[in-house]
Amino acid sequence: MPGLANTFNHISIAKLHPTFGAEISGVEFLHTVEEDVFQEVLAAITKYGVCVFRKTGLNDANHVAFAAQFGELDDVTPYLAGGRPNRLSDDRLFDVGNIDLDGSVFPRNSVRQEWNKGNGLFHVDSSFNPRRGGYSLLRAHELPPVGMGGETDFADVRTAFDELPSQLKADLRANDYVAAHSLWHSRKMAAPATFADVNPEDYSMSRHKLVQKHEASGRETMYIASHIHHIEGIASEESSALVKQLLDHSTQPRYVLRVGWENVGDLVMWDNTAVMHRAVGGSFEGKFRRDMRRATVHDGSSTAWGLNERSEVRQGLP
């Protein structure tokens, strides 16, 4: 059982990891979350980076409504531009399970299955778009039998930055690096055979500072992800080595929290500007149905747009 932490006035907090992550109880989701409760949830996600809510009872409409209390929502229209229908009724919910339009589980080695392999790399949502993702709220709509895997890992990037070797931290601050993020780069890394003919440089990339201040908490952090194609201004080999070094450091076991999905209706919320995440153990593969639905809130901080033009053009897979 998670250790009990401080109790707020309206919600209860149970810490899940020494430095981040908490299980939250005391929130009533079946109507608009009251402002005083909402403010405590906002304080909790700011402090802990990841918040887990069990047996919420949320449906699609309540899920979207709760997410919208945090800000403007992203939508799936870039992923539908090629003509693929949306299986869900609301374009503000991302369909991140393994279920095809006809209700069947994706066949192994299907194109959709290959796309989803990128979700098994540590990443942050929508860093490849001009305006990045802020909060993500992922809900279990249908789960496979217990013991079939499918957990979600989170990495505490704020603490990982705090504990970088002092010289490396000083170098990162002094160089003020800019990283270029690409959806196609991470997909090609995860499924190199499928995307062998794809050149990420043929597509637009989003530019964000590598070292940033997490505005809500005031803590320094790294904005890193497997979406990073390169760091600007340095040689390709040096860039790749630095990205790997930072990812390897930040995903050491002491910075990682694994969250299991126990019940239909469980909701996990995280701050993409404070943590990375990944799907564990081929959670989109196999013969069992897994229906997961995510709402993503556009980042509202001053660095939400990075160094990008404020364009509504977003990346998507056909």
PDB file of C-alpha atoms in Angstrom:
ATOM      1  CA  MET A   1       0.000   0.000   0.000  1.00  0.00           C
ATOM      2  CA  PRO A   2       1.280   3.509  -0.728  1.00  0.00           C
ATOM      3  CA  GLY A   3       2.446   5.455   2.273  1.00  0.00           C
ATOM      4  CA  LEU A   4       0.140   8.160   3.545  1.00  0.00           C
ATOM      5  CA  ALA A   5       1.255  11.728   2.993  1.00  0.00           C
ATOM      6  CA  ASN A   6      -0.303  15.002   4.088  1.00  0.00           C
ATOM      7  CA  THR A   7      -4.087  15.254   3.820  1.00  0.00           C
ATOM      8  CA  PHE A   8      -5.605  18.326   2.157  1.00  0.00           C
ATOM      9  CA  ASN A   9      -8.925  19.768   3.224  1.00  0.00           C
ATOM     10  CA  HIS A  10     -10.937  18.049   0.490  1.00  0.00           C
ATOM     11  CA  ILE A  11      -8.765  15.308  -1.005  1.00  0.00           C
ATOM     12  CA  SER A  12      -6.484  12.676   0.463  1.00  0.00           C
ATOM     13  CA  ILE A  13      -2.971  12.041  -0.822  1.00  0.00           C
ATOM     14  CA  ALA A  14      -1.146   8.711  -0.725  1.00  0.00           C
ATOM     15  CA  LYS A  15       2.438   8.967  -1.987  1.00  0.00           C
ATOM     16  CA  LEU A  16       3.496   6.346  -4.508  1.00  0.00           C
ATOM     17  CA  HIS A  17       7.231   7.123  -4.784  1.00  0.00           C
ATOM     18  CA  PRO A  18       9.743   8.967  -2.603  1.00  0.00           C
ATOM     19  CA  THR A  19       9.979  11.959  -4.965  1.00  0.00           C
ATOM     20  CA  PHE A  20       6.795  12.039  -7.071  1.00  0.00           C
ATOM     21  CA  GLY A  21       3.482  10.373  -7.837  1.00  0.00           C
ATOM     22  CA  ALA A  22       0.402  10.164  -5.621  1.00  0.00           C
ATOM     23  CA  GLU A  23      -2.902   8.336  -5.409  1.00  0.00           C
ATOM     24  CA  ILE A  24      -5.769  10.757  -4.872  1.00  0.00           C
ATOM     25  CA  SER A  25      -9.114  10.040  -3.232  1.00  0.00           C
ATOM     26  CA  GLY A  26     -12.036  12.230  -2.288  1.00  0.00           C
ATOM     27  CA  VAL A  27     -12.901  13.598  -5.751  1.00  0.00           C
ATOM     28  CA  GLU A  28     -16.482  13.247  -7.013  1.00  0.00           C
ATOM     29  CA  PHE A  29     -16.305  12.994 -10.819  1.00  0.00           C
ATOM     30  CA  LEU A  30     -19.940  12.481 -11.793  1.00  0.00           C
ATOM     31  CA  HIS A  31     -20.568  16.222 -11.974  1.00  0.00           C
ATOM     32  CA  THR A  32     -18.345  19.272 -12.429  1.00  0.00           C
ATOM     33  CA  VAL A  33     -15.578  19.090  -9.830  1.00  0.00           C
ATOM     34  CA  GLU A  34     -16.130  21.895  -7.344  1.00  0.00           C
ATOM     35  CA  GLU A  35     -13.628  24.756  -7.500  1.00  0.00           C
ATOM     36  CA  ASP A  36     -12.135  24.195  -4.045  1.00  0.00           C
ATOM     37  CA  VAL A  37     -11.592  20.493  -4.812  1.00  0.00           C
ATOM     38  CA  PHE A  38     -10.245  21.298  -8.271  1.00  0.00           C
ATOM     39  CA  GLN A  39      -7.683  23.717  -6.821  1.00  0.00           C
ATOM     40  CA  GLU A  40      -6.387  20.973  -4.525  1.00  0.00           C
ATOM     41  CA  VAL A  41      -6.106  18.551  -7.453  1.00  0.00           C
ATOM     42  CA  LEU A  42      -4.187  21.259  -9.323  1.00  0.00           C
ATOM     43  CA  ALA A  43      -1.854  21.665  -6.339  1.00  0.00           C
ATOM     44  CA  ALA A  44      -1.367  17.896  -6.183  1.00  0.00           C
ATOM     45  CA  ILE A  45      -0.464  17.504  -9.854  1.00  0.00           C
ATOM     46  CA  THR A  46       1.939  20.445  -9.545  1.00  0.00           C
ATOM     47  CA  LYS A  47       3.700  18.845  -6.602  1.00  0.00           C
ATOM     48  CA  TYR A  48       3.626  15.173  -7.578  1.00  0.00           C
ATOM     49  CA  GLY A  49       3.648  15.265 -11.397  1.00  0.00           C
ATOM     50  CA  VAL A  50       1.503  12.101 -11.585  1.00  0.00           C
ATOM     51  CA  CYS A  51      -1.882  11.591  -9.902  1.00  0.00           C
ATOM     52  CA  VAL A  52      -3.811   8.307  -9.856  1.00  0.00           C
ATOM     53  CA  PHE A  53      -7.585   8.195  -9.307  1.00  0.00           C
ATOM     54  CA  ARG A  54      -9.193   4.768  -8.820  1.00  0.00           C
ATOM     55  CA  LYS A  55     -12.717   3.687  -9.839  1.00  0.00           C
ATOM     56  CA  THR A  56     -13.747   7.146 -10.974  1.00  0.00           C
ATOM     57  CA  GLY A  57     -16.950   6.095 -12.725  1.00  0.00           C
ATOM     58  CA  LEU A  58     -16.114   8.519 -15.543  1.00  0.00           C
ATOM     59  CA  ASN A  59     -17.687   8.150 -18.954  1.00  0.00           C
ATOM     60  CA  ASP A  60     -16.445   9.882 -22.103  1.00  0.00           C
ATOM     61  CA  ALA A  61     -18.439  13.074 -21.481  1.00  0.00           C
ATOM     62  CA  ASN A  62     -17.351  13.411 -17.828  1.00  0.00           C
ATOM     63  CA  HIS A  63     -13.767  12.616 -18.791  1.00  0.00           C
ATOM     64  CA  VAL A  64     -13.682  15.412 -21.363  1.00  0.00           C
ATOM     65  CA  ALA A  65     -15.446  17.837 -19.016  1.00  0.00           C
ATOM     66  CA  PHE A  66     -12.973  17.210 -16.181  1.00  0.00           C
ATOM     67  CA  ALA A  67      -9.984  17.601 -18.515  1.00  0.00           C
ATOM     68  CA  ALA A  68     -11.409  20.850 -19.872  1.00  0.00           C
ATOM     69  CA  GLN A  69     -11.344  22.338 -16.362  1.00  0.00           C
ATOM     70  CA  PHE A  70      -7.539  22.420 -16.730  1.00  0.00           C
ATOM     71  CA  GLY A  71      -7.530  24.304 -20.041  1.00  0.00           C
ATOM     72  CA  GLU A  72      -8.022  24.090 -23.783  1.00  0.00           C
ATOM     73  CA  LEU A  73      -8.040  20.531 -25.104  1.00  0.00           C
ATOM     74  CA  ASP A  74      -6.069  19.045 -27.966  1.00  0.00           C
ATOM     75  CA  ASP A  75      -7.943  16.851 -30.461  1.00  0.00           C
ATOM     76  CA  VAL A  76      -7.328  14.011 -32.889  1.00  0.00           C
ATOM     77  CA  THR A  77      -8.116  15.780 -36.157  1.00  0.00           C
ATOM     78  CA  PRO A  78      -4.501  15.523 -37.467  1.00  0.00           C
ATOM     79  CA  TYR A  79      -4.752  11.743 -37.107  1.00  0.00           C
ATOM     80  CA  LEU A  80      -7.991  11.675 -39.095  1.00  0.00           C
ATOM     81  CA  ALA A  81      -6.772  13.873 -41.960  1.00  0.00           C
ATOM     82  CA  GLY A  82      -6.001  10.851 -44.124  1.00  0.00           C
ATOM     83  CA  GLY A  83      -9.616   9.709 -43.968  1.00  0.00           C
ATOM     84  CA  ARG A  84      -9.449   7.168 -41.132  1.00  0.00           C
ATOM     85  CA  PRO A  85     -12.688   7.315 -39.116  1.00  0.00           C
ATOM     86  CA  ASN A  86     -12.634   7.989 -35.380  1.00  0.00           C
ATOM     87  CA  ARG A  87     -13.795   4.987 -33.360  1.00  0.00           C
ATOM     88  CA  LEU A  88     -14.783   7.278 -30.490  1.00  0.00           C
ATOM     89  CA  SER A  89     -17.604   9.801 -30.494  1.00  0.00           C
ATOM     90  CA  ASP A  90     -15.576  12.787 -29.274  1.00  0.00           C
ATOM     91  CA  ASP A  91     -12.555  14.083 -31.202  1.00  0.00           C
ATOM     92  CA  ARG A  92     -11.102  15.407 -27.955  1.00  0.00           C
ATOM     93  CA  LEU A  93     -10.413  11.844 -26.805  1.00  0.00           C
ATOM     94  CA  PHE A  94      -7.353  10.068 -28.185  1.00  0.00           C
ATOM     95  CA  ASP A  95      -7.953   6.375 -28.876  1.00  0.00           C
ATOM     96  CA  VAL A  96      -4.803   4.759 -27.462  1.00  0.00           C
ATOM     97  CA  GLY A  97      -5.921   1.166 -27.011  1.00  0.00           C
ATOM     98  CA  ASN A  98      -5.583  -1.839 -29.302  1.00  0.00           C
ATOM     99  CA  ILE A  99      -9.102  -2.036 -30.753  1.00  0.00           C
ATOM    100  CA  ASP A 100      -9.837  -1.637 -34.449  1.00  0.00           C
ATOM    101  CA  LEU A 101     -12.871   0.046 -36.000  1.00  0.00           C
ATOM    102  CA  ASP A 102     -14.773  -3.255 -36.208  1.00  0.00           C
ATOM    103  CA  GLY A 103     -14.207  -3.961 -32.491  1.00  0.00           C
ATOM    104  CA  SER A 104     -11.496  -6.559 -33.026  1.00  0.00           C
ATOM    105  CA  VAL A 105      -8.013  -6.427 -31.499  1.00  0.00           C
ATOM    106  CA  PHE A 106      -5.313  -5.164 -33.855  1.00  0.00           C
ATOM    107  CA  PRO A 107      -3.600  -8.105 -35.566  1.00  0.00           C
ATOM    108  CA  ARG A 108       0.045  -8.560 -34.685  1.00  0.00           C
ATOM    109  CA  ASN A 109       2.340  -6.659 -37.071  1.00  0.00           C
ATOM    110  CA  SER A 110      -0.526  -4.524 -38.371  1.00  0.00           C
ATOM    111  CA  VAL A 111       0.355  -0.971 -39.356  1.00  0.00           C
ATOM    112  CA  ARG A 112      -1.534   0.430 -36.348  1.00  0.00           C
ATOM    113  CA  GLN A 113       0.332  -1.982 -34.086  1.00  0.00           C
ATOM    114  CA  GLU A 114       3.624  -0.789 -35.514  1.00  0.00           C
ATOM    115  CA  TRP A 115       2.678   2.855 -34.960  1.00  0.00           C
ATOM    116  CA  ASN A 116       1.849   2.109 -31.348  1.00  0.00           C
ATOM    117  CA  LYS A 117       5.287   0.690 -30.629  1.00  0.00           C
ATOM    118  CA  GLY A 118       6.504   4.264 -30.209  1.00  0.00           C
ATOM    119  CA  ASN A 119       4.361   4.509 -27.074  1.00  0.00           C
ATOM    120  CA  GLY A 120       6.731   2.031 -25.443  1.00  0.00           C
ATOM    121  CA  LEU A 121       9.552   4.619 -25.502  1.00  0.00           C
ATOM    122  CA  PHE A 122       9.786   7.228 -22.778  1.00  0.00           C
ATOM    123  CA  HIS A 123       8.169  10.354 -24.176  1.00  0.00           C
ATOM    124  CA  VAL A 124       5.973  13.368 -23.495  1.00  0.00           C
ATOM    125  CA  ASP A 125       2.741  14.011 -25.350  1.00  0.00           C
ATOM    126  CA  SER A 126       2.711  16.305 -28.382  1.00  0.00           C
ATOM    127  CA  SER A 127       6.222  17.726 -27.972  1.00  0.00           C
ATOM    128  CA  PHE A 128       6.454  17.395 -31.779  1.00  0.00           C
ATOM    129  CA  ASN A 129       3.686  19.992 -32.260  1.00  0.00           C
ATOM    130  CA  PRO A 130       4.168  23.773 -32.219  1.00  0.00           C
ATOM    131  CA  ARG A 131       2.193  23.958 -28.956  1.00  0.00           C
ATOM    132  CA  ARG A 132       3.094  21.115 -26.661  1.00  0.00           C
ATOM    133  CA  GLY A 133       0.868  19.049 -24.419  1.00  0.00           C
ATOM    134  CA  GLY A 134       0.454  20.056 -20.787  1.00  0.00           C
ATOM    135  CA  TYR A 135      -1.651  17.650 -18.734  1.00  0.00           C
ATOM    136  CA  SER A 136      -2.701  14.240 -20.017  1.00  0.00           C
ATOM    137  CA  LEU A 137      -5.609  12.306 -18.492  1.00  0.00           C
ATOM    138  CA  LEU A 138      -5.684   8.615 -19.437  1.00  0.00           C
ATOM    139  CA  ARG A 139      -8.691   6.465 -18.520  1.00  0.00           C
ATOM    140  CA  ALA A 140      -9.222   2.705 -18.613  1.00  0.00           C
ATOM    141  CA  HIS A 141     -12.450   1.973 -20.488  1.00  0.00           C
ATOM    142  CA  GLU A 142     -11.790  -1.762 -20.889  1.00  0.00           C
ATOM    143  CA  LEU A 143      -8.933  -3.822 -19.453  1.00  0.00           C
ATOM    144  CA  PRO A 144      -7.519  -7.303 -20.173  1.00  0.00           C
ATOM    145  CA  PRO A 145      -7.478  -9.974 -17.459  1.00  0.00           C
ATOM    146  CA  VAL A 146      -5.378  -9.252 -14.375  1.00  0.00           C
ATOM    147  CA  GLY A 147      -1.740 -10.189 -14.789  1.00  0.00           C
ATOM    148  CA  MET A 148      -1.531  -9.512 -18.511  1.00  0.00           C
ATOM    149  CA  GLY A 149       0.711  -6.465 -18.110  1.00  0.00           C
ATOM    150  CA  GLY A 150       0.066  -3.077 -19.619  1.00  0.00           C
ATOM    151  CA  GLU A 151       1.274  -0.851 -16.792  1.00  0.00           C
ATOM    152  CA  THR A 152       2.464   2.711 -17.390  1.00  0.00           C
ATOM    153  CA  ASP A 153       5.920   3.887 -16.317  1.00  0.00           C
ATOM    154  CA  PHE A 154       6.660   7.484 -15.352  1.00  0.00           C
ATOM    155  CA  ALA A 155      10.059   9.158 -14.956  1.00  0.00           C
ATOM    156  CA  ASP A 156      10.622  12.081 -12.567  1.00  0.00           C
ATOM    157  CA  VAL A 157      12.573  14.448 -14.817  1.00  0.00           C
ATOM    158  CA  ARG A 158      12.631  17.306 -12.305  1.00  0.00           C
ATOM    159  CA  THR A 159      14.466  15.243  -9.700  1.00  0.00           C
ATOM    160  CA  ALA A 160      16.634  13.690 -12.408  1.00  0.00           C
ATOM    161  CA  PHE A 161      17.758  17.186 -13.398  1.00  0.00           C
ATOM    162  CA  ASP A 162      18.447  18.102  -9.766  1.00  0.00           C
ATOM    163  CA  GLU A 163      20.737  15.077  -9.472  1.00  0.00           C
ATOM    164  CA  LEU A 164      22.694  15.442 -12.714  1.00  0.00           C
ATOM    165  CA  PRO A 165      26.483  15.595 -12.291  1.00  0.00           C
ATOM    166  CA  SER A 166      27.295  19.209 -11.466  1.00  0.00           C
ATOM    167  CA  GLN A 167      29.525  19.799 -14.495  1.00  0.00           C
ATOM    168  CA  LEU A 168      26.942  18.384 -16.915  1.00  0.00           C
ATOM    169  CA  LYS A 169      24.235  20.502 -15.341  1.00  0.00           C
ATOM    170  CA  ALA A 170      26.423  23.605 -15.655  1.00  0.00           C
ATOM    171  CA  ASP A 171      27.174  22.795 -19.302  1.00  0.00           C
ATOM    172  CA  LEU A 172      23.473  22.378 -20.113  1.00  0.00           C
ATOM    173  CA  ARG A 173      22.645  25.716 -18.516  1.00  0.00           C
ATOM    174  CA  ALA A 174      25.537  27.515 -20.220  1.00  0.00           C
ATOM    175  CA  ASN A 175      24.787  26.156 -23.699  1.00  0.00           C
ATOM    176  CA  ASP A 176      21.031  26.706 -23.464  1.00  0.00           C
ATOM    177  CA  TYR A 177      20.419  23.974 -26.023  1.00  0.00           C
ATOM    178  CA  VAL A 178      17.401  23.784 -28.319  1.00  0.00           C
ATOM    179  CA  ALA A 179      16.053  20.317 -29.185  1.00  0.00           C
ATOM    180  CA  ALA A 180      14.082  19.433 -32.324  1.00  0.00           C
ATOM    181  CA  HIS A 181      11.212  17.001 -31.679  1.00  0.00           C
ATOM    182  CA  SER A 182       9.779  14.693 -34.350  1.00  0.00           C
ATOM    183  CA  LEU A 183       6.897  12.207 -34.230  1.00  0.00           C
ATOM    184  CA  TRP A 184       8.396  10.304 -37.140  1.00  0.00           C
ATOM    185  CA  HIS A 185      11.771  10.018 -35.412  1.00  0.00           C
ATOM    186  CA  SER A 186      10.334   8.205 -32.382  1.00  0.00           C
ATOM    187  CA  ARG A 187       8.171   5.950 -34.580  1.00  0.00           C
ATOM    188  CA  LYS A 188      11.198   5.015 -36.667  1.00  0.00           C
ATOM    189  CA  MET A 189      13.259   4.248 -33.552  1.00  0.00           C
ATOM    190  CA  ALA A 190      10.529   1.951 -32.191  1.00  0.00           C
ATOM    191  CA  ALA A 191       9.769   0.175 -35.478  1.00  0.00           C
ATOM    192  CA  PRO A 192      12.793   0.643 -37.748  1.00  0.00           C
ATOM    193  CA  ALA A 193      11.787  -1.959 -40.343  1.00  0.00           C
ATOM    194  CA  THR A 194       8.295  -0.552 -40.806  1.00  0.00           C
ATOM    195  CA  PHE A 195       9.555   3.010 -41.150  1.00  0.00           C
ATOM    196  CA  ALA A 196      12.812   2.214 -42.954  1.00  0.00           C
ATOM    197  CA  ASP A 197      11.914   4.462 -45.870  1.00  0.00           C
ATOM    198  CA  VAL A 198      10.799   7.387 -43.714  1.00  0.00           C
ATOM    199  CA  ASN A 199      13.187  10.309 -43.325  1.00  0.00           C
ATOM    200  CA  PRO A 200      12.113  12.424 -40.323  1.00  0.00           C
ATOM    201  CA  GLU A 201      13.890  15.409 -41.862  1.00  0.00           C
ATOM    202  CA  ASP A 202      11.254  15.452 -44.591  1.00  0.00           C
ATOM    203  CA  TYR A 203       8.704  16.536 -41.970  1.00  0.00           C
ATOM    204  CA  SER A 204       8.435  19.576 -39.730  1.00  0.00           C
ATOM    205  CA  MET A 205       9.908  19.440 -36.241  1.00  0.00           C
ATOM    206  CA  SER A 206       9.053  21.356 -33.104  1.00  0.00           C
ATOM    207  CA  ARG A 207      11.761  23.322 -31.284  1.00  0.00           C
ATOM    208  CA  HIS A 208      11.919  23.556 -27.494  1.00  0.00           C
ATOM    209  CA  LYS A 209      14.605  24.547 -24.991  1.00  0.00           C
ATOM    210  CA  LEU A 210      16.232  21.537 -23.363  1.00  0.00           C
ATOM    211  CA  VAL A 211      16.584  23.072 -19.892  1.00  0.00           C
ATOM    212  CA  GLN A 212      13.541  24.948 -18.648  1.00  0.00           C
ATOM    213  CA  LYS A 213      11.805  26.135 -15.525  1.00  0.00           C
ATOM    214  CA  HIS A 214       8.667  24.201 -14.658  1.00  0.00           C
ATOM    215  CA  GLU A 215       6.593  27.292 -14.055  1.00  0.00           C
ATOM    216  CA  ALA A 216       3.889  25.822 -11.820  1.00  0.00           C
ATOM    217  CA  SER A 217       6.401  24.511  -9.264  1.00  0.00           C
ATOM    218  CA  GLY A 218       9.318  26.880  -9.914  1.00  0.00           C
ATOM    219  CA  ARG A 219      11.699  23.910 -10.294  1.00  0.00           C
ATOM    220  CA  GLU A 220      14.281  23.486 -13.035  1.00  0.00           C
ATOM    221  CA  THR A 221      13.768  20.542 -15.341  1.00  0.00           C
ATOM    222  CA  MET A 222      14.740  19.009 -18.655  1.00  0.00           C
ATOM    223  CA  TYR A 223      12.251  18.853 -21.498  1.00  0.00           C
ATOM    224  CA  ILE A 224      13.407  15.591 -22.998  1.00  0.00           C
ATOM    225  CA  ALA A 225      11.720  12.710 -24.802  1.00  0.00           C
ATOM    226  CA  SER A 226      12.361   9.998 -27.335  1.00  0.00           C
ATOM    227  CA  HIS A 227      10.801  12.386 -29.850  1.00  0.00           C
ATOM    228  CA  ILE A 228      14.058  14.403 -29.868  1.00  0.00           C
ATOM    229  CA  HIS A 229      15.613  14.009 -33.295  1.00  0.00           C
ATOM    230  CA  HIS A 230      18.617  16.254 -32.642  1.00  0.00           C
ATOM    231  CA  ILE A 231      19.994  19.105 -30.583  1.00  0.00           C
ATOM    232  CA  GLU A 232      20.674  22.178 -32.645  1.00  0.00           C
ATOM    233  CA  GLY A 233      24.166  23.592 -33.073  1.00  0.00           C
ATOM    234  CA  ILE A 234      26.223  20.475 -32.345  1.00  0.00           C
ATOM    235  CA  ALA A 235      27.389  17.546 -34.466  1.00  0.00           C
ATOM    236  CA  SER A 236      24.974  14.678 -35.033  1.00  0.00           C
ATOM    237  CA  GLU A 237      27.073  12.157 -33.093  1.00  0.00           C
ATOM    238  CA  GLU A 238      27.472  14.515 -30.143  1.00  0.00           C
ATOM    239  CA  SER A 239      23.765  15.313 -30.214  1.00  0.00           C
ATOM    240  CA  SER A 240      22.729  11.646 -30.204  1.00  0.00           C
ATOM    241  CA  ALA A 241      25.151  10.848 -27.399  1.00  0.00           C
ATOM    242  CA  LEU A 242      23.894  13.713 -25.234  1.00  0.00           C
ATOM    243  CA  VAL A 243      20.226  12.828 -25.748  1.00  0.00           C
ATOM    244  CA  LYS A 244      20.969   9.193 -24.878  1.00  0.00           C
ATOM    245  CA  GLN A 245      22.945  10.229 -21.782  1.00  0.00           C
ATOM    246  CA  LEU A 246      20.090  12.387 -20.487  1.00  0.00           C
ATOM    247  CA  LEU A 247      17.421   9.787 -21.239  1.00  0.00           C
ATOM    248  CA  ASP A 248      19.466   7.009 -19.639  1.00  0.00           C
ATOM    249  CA  HIS A 249      20.081   9.134 -16.552  1.00  0.00           C
ATOM    250  CA  SER A 250      16.442  10.178 -16.194  1.00  0.00           C
ATOM    251  CA  THR A 251      15.035   6.667 -16.567  1.00  0.00           C
ATOM    252  CA  GLN A 252      17.167   4.981 -13.932  1.00  0.00           C
ATOM    253  CA  PRO A 253      15.029   2.876 -11.561  1.00  0.00           C
ATOM    254  CA  ARG A 254      15.282   5.433  -8.763  1.00  0.00           C
ATOM    255  CA  TYR A 255      13.438   7.998 -10.898  1.00  0.00           C
ATOM    256  CA  VAL A 256      10.756   5.640 -12.262  1.00  0.00           C
ATOM    257  CA  LEU A 257       7.267   4.902 -10.930  1.00  0.00           C
ATOM    258  CA  ARG A 258       5.235   2.031 -12.400  1.00  0.00           C
ATOM    259  CA  VAL A 259       1.460   2.474 -12.206  1.00  0.00           C
ATOM    260  CA  GLY A 260      -0.796  -0.537 -12.658  1.00  0.00           C
ATOM    261  CA  TRP A 261      -4.295  -0.406 -14.083  1.00  0.00           C
ATOM    262  CA  GLU A 262      -6.562  -2.148 -11.580  1.00  0.00           C
ATOM    263  CA  ASN A 263     -10.123  -1.222 -12.513  1.00  0.00           C
ATOM    264  CA  VAL A 264     -12.247  -0.009 -15.378  1.00  0.00           C
ATOM    265  CA  GLY A 265     -12.646   3.704 -14.710  1.00  0.00           C
ATOM    266  CA  ASP A 266      -9.169   4.213 -13.266  1.00  0.00           C
ATOM    267  CA  LEU A 267      -7.769   7.584 -14.362  1.00  0.00           C
ATOM    268  CA  VAL A 268      -4.103   8.578 -14.384  1.00  0.00           C
ATOM    269  CA  MET A 269      -3.184  12.211 -14.891  1.00  0.00           C
ATOM    270  CA  TRP A 270       0.314  13.518 -15.497  1.00  0.00           C
ATOM    271  CA  ASP A 271       2.119  16.747 -16.316  1.00  0.00           C
ATOM    272  CA  ASN A 272       4.091  16.348 -19.549  1.00  0.00           C
ATOM    273  CA  THR A 273       6.327  19.263 -18.579  1.00  0.00           C
ATOM    274  CA  ALA A 274       7.440  17.498 -15.382  1.00  0.00           C
ATOM    275  CA  VAL A 275       7.539  13.771 -16.194  1.00  0.00           C
ATOM    276  CA  MET A 276       8.040  11.363 -19.089  1.00  0.00           C
ATOM    277  CA  HIS A 277       5.977   8.211 -19.562  1.00  0.00           C
ATOM    278  CA  ARG A 278       5.814   4.980 -21.549  1.00  0.00           C
ATOM    279  CA  ALA A 279       3.478   2.025 -22.015  1.00  0.00           C
ATOM    280  CA  VAL A 280       4.987  -1.149 -20.551  1.00  0.00           C
ATOM    281  CA  GLY A 281       5.283  -4.669 -21.875  1.00  0.00           C
ATOM    282  CA  GLY A 282       3.662  -4.500 -25.266  1.00  0.00           C
ATOM    283  CA  SER A 283       0.440  -3.256 -23.732  1.00  0.00           C
ATOM    284  CA  PHE A 284      -1.070  -2.749 -27.184  1.00  0.00           C
ATOM    285  CA  GLU A 285      -0.236  -6.252 -28.363  1.00  0.00           C
ATOM    286  CA  GLY A 286      -1.798  -9.642 -27.746  1.00  0.00           C
ATOM    287  CA  LYS A 287      -5.281 -11.115 -28.046  1.00  0.00           C
ATOM    288  CA  PHE A 288      -6.963  -9.286 -25.147  1.00  0.00           C
ATOM    289  CA  ARG A 289      -8.910  -6.069 -25.609  1.00  0.00           C
ATOM    290  CA  ARG A 290      -7.450  -2.926 -24.063  1.00  0.00           C
ATOM    291  CA  ASP A 291      -9.507   0.225 -24.521  1.00  0.00           C
ATOM    292  CA  MET A 292      -7.660   3.288 -23.208  1.00  0.00           C
ATOM    293  CA  ARG A 293      -8.834   6.860 -23.844  1.00  0.00           C
ATOM    294  CA  ARG A 294      -6.790  10.012 -23.262  1.00  0.00           C
ATOM    295  CA  ALA A 295      -7.643  13.686 -23.079  1.00  0.00           C
ATOM    296  CA  THR A 296      -4.699  16.055 -23.510  1.00  0.00           C
ATOM    297  CA  VAL A 297      -4.714  19.645 -22.287  1.00  0.00           C
ATOM    298  CA  HIS A 298      -2.655  22.142 -24.276  1.00  0.00           C
ATOM    299  CA  ASP A 299       0.156  23.567 -22.160  1.00  0.00           C
ATOM    300  CA  GLY A 300      -0.740  27.011 -20.851  1.00  0.00           C
ATOM    301  CA  SER A 301       2.693  28.123 -19.647  1.00  0.00           C
ATOM    302  CA  SER A 302       4.814  30.866 -21.229  1.00  0.00           C
ATOM    303  CA  THR A 303       6.998  28.179 -22.873  1.00  0.00           C
ATOM    304  CA  ALA A 304       4.083  26.192 -24.325  1.00  0.00           C
ATOM    305  CA  TRP A 305       4.976  27.169 -27.883  1.00  0.00           C
ATOM    306  CA  GLY A 306       8.725  26.769 -27.448  1.00  0.00           C
ATOM    307  CA  LEU A 307      10.557  28.516 -30.279  1.00  0.00           C
ATOM    308  CA  ASN A 308       7.835  27.701 -32.799  1.00  0.00           C
ATOM    309  CA  GLU A 309       5.460  29.804 -34.840  1.00  0.00           C
ATOM    310  CA  ARG A 310       1.978  29.827 -33.339  1.00  0.00           C
ATOM    311  CA  SER A 311       0.483  27.578 -35.958  1.00  0.00           C
ATOM    312  CA  GLU A 312      -2.519  25.261 -35.721  1.00  0.00           C
ATOM    313  CA  VAL A 313      -0.725  22.748 -37.952  1.00  0.00           C
ATOM    314  CA  ARG A 314      -0.077  19.602 -35.921  1.00  0.00           C
ATOM    315  CA  GLN A 315       1.571  16.283 -36.639  1.00  0.00           C
ATOM    316  CA  GLY A 316      -0.455  13.105 -37.040  1.00  0.00           C
ATOM    317  CA  LEU A 317      -0.179   9.601 -38.417  1.00  0.00           C
ATOM    318  CA  PRO A 318      -2.230   8.612 -41.472  1.00  0.00           C
TER     319      PRO A 318
END
